[in-house]
Amino acid sequence: LFMLIPMATGNQTRITEFILMSFSSLPTEIQTLLFLAFLTIYLVTLLGNSLIILVTLADPMLQSPMYFFLRNLSFLEIGFNLVIVPKMLGTLIAQDTSISFLGCATQMYFFFFFGVAECFLLATMAYDRYVAICSPLHYPVIMNQETRVKLAAASWFPGFPVATVQTTWLFSFPFCATNKVNHFFCDSPPVLRLVCADTAQFEVYAIVGTILVVMIPCLLILCSYTLIAASILKIPSAKGKHKAFSTCSSHLLVVSLFYVSSSLTYFRPKSNNSPESKKLLSLSYTVVTPMLNPIIYSLRNNEVKSALSRTFHKALALRNHIT
């Protein structure tokens, strides 16, 4: 599996494929249990997010901007999972640990792309809630069809330059000595450890880029919710306050899950950041969070629950009519 092609520069060699170490240090029985657990989570993620997309498209009661952005989030979560989980499942059950050089670069590219897009999309959803609560009378005018499409496009776009620059730059370095990536997918830090060149400039860029990508949306979210909190406090009735807060609670929970898990992964001191602990933290936002998002929005949103119920009964009625 360790395929190396000699280069013209001395003793250096060029790696044409990588080995994903994944959870190979664990006993086979544990790996089998992990496979079953992750397969279940993966299927629930695909089903849950697909249902959110279909219901928000089909139900006339869910055509507001909030559900348009929720549909975008579900589509993003499906893509995020497809990039990482199938290969991880293969490494667990079939011991297919090899991934081509191009495959590794592609996986990293789309991981960055979807990760950056999610940061900005969550900020856009916070702005949507701000307009809905702080300017309810102007909400339909401000968040019209054209505006919501532009905001969604603006959320997706930053992923392209960030993913292109970081992936192209990293994979232009020479790799040597080993091709073993101590992770379950091609993330930047474990792949960077295999580089045999000066990566100081790249590391500075990566750190600054990550901080900007995380902090700018985070500050926008904090600003939006500060204004939302101030507006909610001005509502005289407790019922009105509860109703206003309930429209934000699902998004707040999703934001907290995503930012806490990703921040713990990438901003912990290196001394406390062992490969095994990073794998566990990475699982939280690459595997678990995408599954929880549709569950959170379904359980904490009465409109979504009602729409799911209506869709289920229509499908059941159609099935009975056909049979």
GROMACS .gro file of C-alpha atoms in nm:
model
  323
    1LEU     CA    1   0.000   0.000   0.000
    2PHE     CA    2   0.291   0.234   0.056
    3MET     CA    3   0.343   0.360  -0.299
    4LEU     CA    4   0.639   0.593  -0.352
    5ILE     CA    5   0.774   0.730  -0.679
    6PRO     CA    6   1.138   0.849  -0.692
    7MET     CA    7   1.188   1.218  -0.758
    8ALA     CA    8   1.480   1.379  -0.929
    9THR     CA    9   1.584   1.567  -0.614
   10GLY     CA   10   1.822   1.350  -0.418
   11ASN     CA   11   1.670   1.111  -0.167
   12GLN     CA   12   1.322   1.266  -0.170
   13THR     CA   13   1.026   1.059  -0.286
   14ARG     CA   14   0.682   1.159  -0.398
   15ILE     CA   15   0.384   1.002  -0.225
   16THR     CA   16   0.103   0.896  -0.457
   17GLU     CA   17  -0.132   0.773  -0.185
   18PHE     CA   18  -0.185   0.804   0.187
   19ILE     CA   19  -0.283   0.559   0.461
   20LEU     CA   20  -0.559   0.678   0.694
   21MET     CA   21  -0.476   0.539   1.037
   22SER     CA   22  -0.832   0.608   1.153
   23PHE     CA   23  -0.904   0.388   1.458
   24SER     CA   24  -0.660   0.109   1.367
   25SER     CA   25  -0.508   0.110   1.717
   26LEU     CA   26  -0.837  -0.023   1.858
   27PRO     CA   27  -0.926  -0.395   1.872
   28THR     CA   28  -1.123  -0.536   1.576
   29GLU     CA   29  -1.433  -0.591   1.792
   30ILE     CA   30  -1.436  -0.223   1.896
   31GLN     CA   31  -1.390  -0.115   1.533
   32THR     CA   32  -1.691  -0.328   1.435
   33LEU     CA   33  -1.904  -0.163   1.705
   34LEU     CA   34  -1.786   0.180   1.589
   35PHE     CA   35  -1.878   0.089   1.232
   36LEU     CA   36  -2.233  -0.004   1.335
   37ALA     CA   37  -2.268   0.311   1.547
   38PHE     CA   38  -2.134   0.544   1.275
   39LEU     CA   39  -2.338   0.371   1.004
   40THR     CA   40  -2.654   0.426   1.210
   41ILE     CA   41  -2.564   0.791   1.270
   42TYR     CA   42  -2.483   0.835   0.900
   43LEU     CA   43  -2.818   0.692   0.786
   44VAL     CA   44  -3.008   0.901   1.042
   45THR     CA   45  -2.819   1.210   0.923
   46LEU     CA   46  -2.904   1.149   0.557
   47LEU     CA   47  -3.267   1.067   0.636
   48GLY     CA   48  -3.318   1.356   0.878
   49ASN     CA   49  -3.162   1.623   0.658
   50SER     CA   50  -3.331   1.487   0.344
   51LEU     CA   51  -3.666   1.504   0.523
   52ILE     CA   52  -3.601   1.866   0.624
   53ILE     CA   53  -3.520   1.955   0.261
   54LEU     CA   54  -3.827   1.776   0.121
   55VAL     CA   55  -4.069   1.908   0.382
   56THR     CA   56  -3.951   2.271   0.358
   57LEU     CA   57  -3.982   2.248  -0.022
   58ALA     CA   58  -4.322   2.080  -0.030
   59ASP     CA   59  -4.513   2.234   0.261
   60PRO     CA   60  -4.667   2.575   0.180
   61MET     CA   61  -4.650   2.673   0.548
   62LEU     CA   62  -4.269   2.648   0.548
   63GLN     CA   63  -4.181   2.895   0.274
   64SER     CA   64  -4.043   3.171   0.496
   65PRO     CA   65  -3.675   3.277   0.475
   66MET     CA   66  -3.593   3.087   0.796
   67TYR     CA   67  -3.682   2.755   0.630
   68PHE     CA   68  -3.504   2.852   0.311
   69PHE     CA   69  -3.181   2.889   0.510
   70LEU     CA   70  -3.258   2.573   0.709
   71ARG     CA   71  -3.288   2.386   0.378
   72ASN     CA   72  -2.945   2.519   0.280
   73LEU     CA   73  -2.802   2.402   0.614
   74SER     CA   74  -2.944   2.052   0.566
   75PHE     CA   75  -2.802   2.032   0.214
   76LEU     CA   76  -2.465   2.143   0.351
   77GLU     CA   77  -2.474   1.882   0.628
   78ILE     CA   78  -2.544   1.606   0.375
   79GLY     CA   79  -2.245   1.717   0.167
   80PHE     CA   80  -2.025   1.740   0.476
   81ASN     CA   81  -2.113   1.383   0.571
   82LEU     CA   82  -2.066   1.243   0.220
   83VAL     CA   83  -1.712   1.384   0.211
   84ILE     CA   84  -1.597   1.215   0.533
   85VAL     CA   85  -1.817   0.932   0.663
   86PRO     CA   86  -1.826   0.677   0.374
   87LYS     CA   87  -1.446   0.655   0.363
   88MET     CA   88  -1.432   0.630   0.744
   89LEU     CA   89  -1.680   0.343   0.737
   90GLY     CA   90  -1.466   0.169   0.476
   91THR     CA   91  -1.157   0.194   0.695
   92LEU     CA   92  -1.349   0.041   0.987
   93ILE     CA   93  -1.523  -0.255   0.823
   94ALA     CA   94  -1.318  -0.332   0.510
   95GLN     CA   95  -0.982  -0.207   0.639
   96ASP     CA   96  -0.959  -0.006   0.317
   97THR     CA   97  -0.725   0.250   0.466
   98SER     CA   98  -0.556   0.375   0.149
   99ILE     CA   99  -0.663   0.699  -0.020
  100SER     CA  100  -0.503   0.839  -0.335
  101PHE     CA  101  -0.310   1.165  -0.336
  102LEU     CA  102  -0.587   1.328  -0.543
  103GLY     CA  103  -0.857   1.168  -0.326
  104CYS     CA  104  -0.697   1.306  -0.011
  105ALA     CA  105  -0.670   1.654  -0.164
  106THR     CA  106  -1.032   1.638  -0.282
  107GLN     CA  107  -1.155   1.527   0.059
  108MET     CA  108  -0.964   1.812   0.228
  109TYR     CA  109  -1.090   2.066  -0.028
  110PHE     CA  110  -1.457   1.986   0.029
  111PHE     CA  111  -1.406   1.958   0.405
  112PHE     CA  112  -1.277   2.318   0.407
  113PHE     CA  113  -1.545   2.429   0.165
  114PHE     CA  114  -1.839   2.290   0.363
  115GLY     CA  115  -1.686   2.393   0.697
  116VAL     CA  116  -1.639   2.755   0.592
  117ALA     CA  117  -1.982   2.765   0.430
  118GLU     CA  118  -2.143   2.640   0.751
  119CYS     CA  119  -1.976   2.914   0.956
  120PHE     CA  120  -2.114   3.187   0.731
  121LEU     CA  121  -2.452   3.022   0.683
  122LEU     CA  122  -2.504   3.007   1.061
  123ALA     CA  123  -2.424   3.381   1.073
  124THR     CA  124  -2.677   3.445   0.794
  125MET     CA  125  -2.940   3.251   0.987
  126ALA     CA  126  -2.866   3.465   1.294
  127TYR     CA  127  -2.919   3.781   1.085
  128ASP     CA  128  -3.247   3.637   0.960
  129ARG     CA  129  -3.364   3.588   1.320
  130TYR     CA  130  -3.251   3.941   1.406
  131VAL     CA  131  -3.462   4.092   1.127
  132ALA     CA  132  -3.761   3.871   1.216
  133ILE     CA  133  -3.761   3.973   1.584
  134CYS     CA  134  -3.630   4.330   1.573
  135SER     CA  135  -3.814   4.442   1.256
  136PRO     CA  136  -4.112   4.207   1.222
  137LEU     CA  137  -4.323   4.447   1.013
  138HIS     CA  138  -4.044   4.499   0.759
  139TYR     CA  139  -3.930   4.134   0.764
  140PRO     CA  140  -4.110   4.022   0.443
  141VAL     CA  141  -3.975   4.325   0.255
  142ILE     CA  142  -3.615   4.304   0.384
  143MET     CA  143  -3.587   3.926   0.348
  144ASN     CA  144  -3.752   3.899   0.007
  145GLN     CA  145  -3.673   3.625  -0.243
  146GLU     CA  146  -3.384   3.811  -0.406
  147THR     CA  147  -3.222   3.904  -0.073
  148ARG     CA  148  -3.237   3.555   0.071
  149VAL     CA  149  -3.081   3.406  -0.245
  150LYS     CA  150  -2.800   3.664  -0.233
  151LEU     CA  151  -2.739   3.596   0.137
  152ALA     CA  152  -2.728   3.221   0.075
  153ALA     CA  153  -2.484   3.269  -0.215
  154ALA     CA  154  -2.270   3.499   0.002
  155SER     CA  155  -2.262   3.225   0.269
  156TRP     CA  156  -2.149   2.954   0.027
  157PHE     CA  157  -1.897   3.163  -0.169
  158PRO     CA  158  -1.615   3.212   0.093
  159GLY     CA  159  -1.561   2.837   0.100
  160PHE     CA  160  -1.424   2.838  -0.256
  161PRO     CA  161  -1.121   3.070  -0.213
  162VAL     CA  162  -1.036   2.937   0.134
  163ALA     CA  163  -1.050   2.571   0.024
  164THR     CA  164  -0.867   2.640  -0.303
  165VAL     CA  165  -0.576   2.834  -0.151
  166GLN     CA  166  -0.526   2.613   0.153
  167THR     CA  167  -0.556   2.278  -0.027
  168THR     CA  168  -0.348   2.379  -0.331
  169TRP     CA  169  -0.074   2.528  -0.112
  170LEU     CA  170  -0.056   2.232   0.125
  171PHE     CA  171  -0.044   1.968  -0.148
  172SER     CA  172   0.225   2.159  -0.339
  173PHE     CA  173   0.473   2.075  -0.058
  174PRO     CA  174   0.697   1.767  -0.091
  175PHE     CA  175   0.590   1.469   0.120
  176CYS     CA  176   0.842   1.213   0.236
  177ALA     CA  177   0.940   0.954   0.498
  178THR     CA  178   0.586   0.826   0.564
  179ASN     CA  179   0.241   0.842   0.413
  180LYS     CA  180   0.046   0.753   0.728
  181VAL     CA  181  -0.215   1.016   0.819
  182ASN     CA  182  -0.301   0.976   1.188
  183HIS     CA  183  -0.668   1.066   1.145
  184PHE     CA  184  -0.989   0.925   0.997
  185PHE     CA  185  -0.993   1.181   0.714
  186CYS     CA  186  -0.750   1.414   0.538
  187ASP     CA  187  -0.753   1.712   0.772
  188SER     CA  188  -0.485   1.980   0.740
  189PRO     CA  189  -0.282   1.932   1.067
  190PRO     CA  190  -0.216   1.555   1.034
  191VAL     CA  191  -0.133   1.585   0.662
  192LEU     CA  192   0.096   1.882   0.732
  193ARG     CA  193   0.303   1.664   0.967
  194LEU     CA  194   0.407   1.453   0.667
  195VAL     CA  195   0.560   1.749   0.482
  196CYS     CA  196   0.940   1.765   0.466
  197ALA     CA  197   0.980   2.137   0.393
  198ASP     CA  198   0.957   2.469   0.574
  199THR     CA  199   0.585   2.523   0.638
  200ALA     CA  200   0.611   2.831   0.863
  201GLN     CA  201   0.438   3.065   0.616
  202PHE     CA  202   0.161   2.816   0.550
  203GLU     CA  203   0.102   2.762   0.922
  204VAL     CA  204   0.072   3.137   0.982
  205TYR     CA  205  -0.174   3.163   0.691
  206ALA     CA  206  -0.372   2.863   0.819
  207ILE     CA  207  -0.396   3.000   1.173
  208VAL     CA  208  -0.493   3.351   1.060
  209GLY     CA  209  -0.737   3.213   0.803
  210THR     CA  210  -0.903   2.982   1.056
  211ILE     CA  211  -0.936   3.261   1.312
  212LEU     CA  212  -1.093   3.494   1.055
  213VAL     CA  213  -1.328   3.227   0.918
  214VAL     CA  214  -1.443   3.136   1.268
  215MET     CA  215  -1.436   3.478   1.435
  216ILE     CA  216  -1.605   3.692   1.169
  217PRO     CA  217  -1.924   3.479   1.156
  218CYS     CA  218  -1.905   3.431   1.534
  219LEU     CA  219  -1.895   3.808   1.592
  220LEU     CA  220  -2.186   3.857   1.352
  221ILE     CA  221  -2.384   3.594   1.544
  222LEU     CA  222  -2.300   3.752   1.881
  223CYS     CA  223  -2.394   4.097   1.751
  224SER     CA  224  -2.725   3.969   1.612
  225TYR     CA  225  -2.818   3.791   1.934
  226THR     CA  226  -2.718   4.086   2.150
  227LEU     CA  227  -2.966   4.300   1.956
  228ILE     CA  228  -3.223   4.019   1.966
  229ALA     CA  229  -3.186   3.986   2.345
  230ALA     CA  230  -3.229   4.361   2.388
  231SER     CA  231  -3.542   4.351   2.172
  232ILE     CA  232  -3.689   4.050   2.359
  233LEU     CA  233  -3.636   4.219   2.696
  234LYS     CA  234  -3.854   4.508   2.577
  235ILE     CA  235  -4.150   4.277   2.512
  236PRO     CA  236  -4.396   4.334   2.799
  237SER     CA  237  -4.560   3.991   2.822
  238ALA     CA  238  -4.386   3.673   2.934
  239LYS     CA  239  -4.571   3.481   2.662
  240GLY     CA  240  -4.439   3.718   2.396
  241LYS     CA  241  -4.085   3.684   2.528
  242HIS     CA  242  -4.111   3.304   2.526
  243LYS     CA  243  -4.247   3.300   2.170
  244ALA     CA  244  -3.970   3.530   2.045
  245PHE     CA  245  -3.699   3.328   2.217
  246SER     CA  246  -3.840   2.996   2.091
  247THR     CA  247  -3.784   3.107   1.731
  248CYS     CA  248  -3.412   3.141   1.809
  249SER     CA  249  -3.353   2.851   2.046
  250SER     CA  250  -3.296   2.584   1.779
  251HIS     CA  251  -3.045   2.797   1.592
  252LEU     CA  252  -2.865   2.891   1.915
  253LEU     CA  253  -2.829   2.525   2.009
  254VAL     CA  254  -2.696   2.432   1.663
  255VAL     CA  255  -2.448   2.724   1.671
  256SER     CA  256  -2.327   2.624   2.018
  257LEU     CA  257  -2.270   2.261   1.917
  258PHE     CA  258  -2.079   2.357   1.602
  259TYR     CA  259  -1.859   2.631   1.746
  260VAL     CA  260  -1.776   2.462   2.076
  261SER     CA  261  -1.669   2.134   1.912
  262SER     CA  262  -1.473   2.296   1.624
  263SER     CA  263  -1.304   2.549   1.856
  264LEU     CA  264  -1.196   2.276   2.097
  265THR     CA  265  -1.048   2.087   1.803
  266TYR     CA  266  -0.849   2.366   1.638
  267PHE     CA  267  -0.774   2.617   1.914
  268ARG     CA  268  -0.654   2.396   2.197
  269PRO     CA  269  -0.285   2.420   2.298
  270LYS     CA  270  -0.070   2.161   2.117
  271SER     CA  271   0.039   2.016   2.450
  272ASN     CA  272  -0.323   1.917   2.520
  273ASN     CA  273  -0.400   1.816   2.164
  274SER     CA  274  -0.307   1.450   2.121
  275PRO     CA  275  -0.409   1.283   1.792
  276GLU     CA  276  -0.654   1.049   1.967
  277SER     CA  277  -0.832   1.329   2.153
  278LYS     CA  278  -0.852   1.532   1.833
  279LYS     CA  279  -1.013   1.236   1.655
  280LEU     CA  280  -1.281   1.219   1.922
  281LEU     CA  281  -1.346   1.595   1.905
  282SER     CA  282  -1.353   1.585   1.526
  283LEU     CA  283  -1.623   1.318   1.542
  284SER     CA  284  -1.847   1.561   1.728
  285TYR     CA  285  -1.873   1.817   1.449
  286THR     CA  286  -1.816   1.592   1.145
  287VAL     CA  287  -2.046   1.304   1.241
  288VAL     CA  288  -2.263   1.379   1.545
  289THR     CA  289  -2.362   1.746   1.491
  290PRO     CA  290  -2.494   1.695   1.134
  291MET     CA  291  -2.723   1.424   1.276
  292LEU     CA  292  -2.842   1.641   1.566
  293ASN     CA  293  -2.931   1.949   1.357
  294PRO     CA  294  -3.247   1.808   1.192
  295ILE     CA  295  -3.348   1.646   1.523
  296ILE     CA  296  -3.309   1.978   1.707
  297TYR     CA  297  -3.512   2.169   1.447
  298SER     CA  298  -3.778   1.897   1.439
  299LEU     CA  299  -3.823   1.860   1.814
  300ARG     CA  300  -3.797   2.230   1.906
  301ASN     CA  301  -4.000   2.375   1.618
  302ASN     CA  302  -4.376   2.321   1.618
  303GLU     CA  303  -4.411   2.429   1.254
  304VAL     CA  304  -4.161   2.166   1.140
  305LYS     CA  305  -4.327   1.899   1.357
  306SER     CA  306  -4.668   1.987   1.212
  307ALA     CA  307  -4.530   1.984   0.857
  308LEU     CA  308  -4.367   1.645   0.912
  309SER     CA  309  -4.695   1.512   1.049
  310ARG     CA  310  -4.890   1.649   0.751
  311THR     CA  311  -4.639   1.503   0.507
  312PHE     CA  312  -4.650   1.164   0.679
  313HIS     CA  313  -5.030   1.152   0.674
  314LYS     CA  314  -5.040   1.257   0.307
  315ALA     CA  315  -4.791   0.986   0.216
  316LEU     CA  316  -4.988   0.731   0.419
  317ALA     CA  317  -5.315   0.835   0.255
  318LEU     CA  318  -5.158   0.814  -0.090
  319ARG     CA  319  -5.021   0.468  -0.014
  320ASN     CA  320  -5.362   0.348   0.108
  321HIS     CA  321  -5.527   0.496  -0.201
  322ILE     CA  322  -5.284   0.315  -0.434
  323THR     CA  323  -5.322  -0.016  -0.253
   0.00000   0.00000   0.00000
